[in-house]
């Protein structure tokens, strides 16, 4: 196995973090997870290095993230520009095995053949060649790296600015771009953040959206069957237009509403057109701008076919929502707010990023009163967090608990090093930490199938153990985050984005 670890030494003693604070890890510890994945494994059994594997955990953890970060010594400008590599970890009565495979997008195949970047990245990666060669090249490379979900017999690798790639759920082989049985138009963008309605209207559904934006933004809200003979079929489809530009990465659902937050940001396309910046680097907060909540009635709900509603939203920037629910005439949405849009400038190296200069993610609850139009907000957790989820059976309902990745330090931004469970009612919490030299990824909470106890289940996360230079899979008990098992992963997996769990006999 050959790993590209050459950059590790580059930062060995010049830690930006250790210079100021005795946090027990160096910048190199953190950044050493960023390297190319050089090997594709097929059903490799994972070695248990600590604890024991729960026998009643049967299914597959799928996870997506950038796996190709460098070509011919040319690095991506931001890890979000790295090509999608899917990992599947299969649990079978105590045996755990791993497969991984790059999504064979058309652009990945071309770049593999040429051995260099032929396309610009949305987050600022330039294609190999002169500065001029980047100007006016506005082709998008579908990097399929943000999420992976199962719909019917197909696994879908998602990237929000283009269509999904269909994969074989067992071999992870790429079948090609999918239009979801004709539901999507050619080149239609498709969100990487579907929400799974656990059955508020009898049957479970996948609710998702596409967005086209400009001076006006149009959201296409779609609901797909996730079970039964018509699995994968498009059941509901509506379009709503709103004023202004929108950058929508995520949304939330309740039984009756789909809720979007339009951040107060603007897009200046000029540096993108001139080849100086990636499209996402051309976003910036709008001075004196007003963020908005957009509430779109869901077709199976009580307000079907009625017009959408608009409310003012608190200041700040939101990528991810935790959950939403309804109470009397109120809609409540919980989201991770940053003070500003975090971007990596054209001259900065993402591996040298100074966390102290980044805004932290704060979990807030906003209550929208549909009768008075008043919005109230409450901080649920001040500690920098990301990747928060509730028990999937409570998606759209008033969940009591949430699981999330957090920074080790109590205030300010920092790399994600611990998993936190919070009681959303009284804010009690417990945590499991991989610090000082471990770094966590998105936690996936898996409920025990027939249990009615909300926090009965497991939490899985991949961690980067910078001491041993290995990726590990950690299994925690969901109710108290007690450590159950650590398994060694045979390849290095860079920090990734989102994933999902599929029970061996159904979704949940
Ligand atoms: Co996301």
Tab-separated table of C-alpha atoms in Angstrom, residues 30 34 38 82 94 115 144 156 256 264 278 281 284 316 322 371 382 384 390 396 402 418 423 429 453 455 460 465 483:
chain	number	residue	atom	x	y	z
A	30	UNK	CA	-4.872	16.991	12.340
A	34	UNK	CA	-5.574	14.351	4.236
A	38	UNK	CA	-4.583	4.584	-3.154
A	82	UNK	CA	-11.861	15.983	-3.723
A	94	UNK	CA	-20.275	-9.738	14.847
A	115	UNK	CA	-2.916	12.135	-14.274
A	144	UNK	CA	-20.169	12.903	-6.227
A	156	UNK	CA	-26.897	6.990	-4.818
A	256	UNK	CA	-46.719	19.292	7.052
A	264	UNK	CA	-28.217	36.524	3.675
A	278	UNK	CA	-14.039	28.846	-7.298
A	281	UNK	CA	-15.420	31.367	-2.910
A	284	UNK	CA	-20.043	36.494	0.878
A	316	UNK	CA	-25.764	34.032	10.750
A	322	UNK	CA	-30.665	19.142	13.050
A	371	UNK	CA	-50.101	33.211	13.623
A	382	UNK	CA	-22.545	26.758	22.586
A	384	UNK	CA	-18.613	24.172	18.362
A	390	UNK	CA	-31.730	12.767	16.033
A	396	UNK	CA	-39.854	15.702	11.907
A	402	UNK	CA	-29.385	14.585	19.566
A	418	UNK	CA	-15.518	14.239	20.405
A	423	UNK	CA	-30.901	16.243	25.943
A	429	UNK	CA	-25.151	16.116	27.927
A	453	UNK	CA	-36.725	3.935	23.870
A	455	UNK	CA	-31.753	6.579	22.909
A	460	UNK	CA	-20.857	4.738	14.754
A	465	UNK	CA	-5.952	8.283	15.048
A	483	UNK	CA	-17.218	2.838	24.283
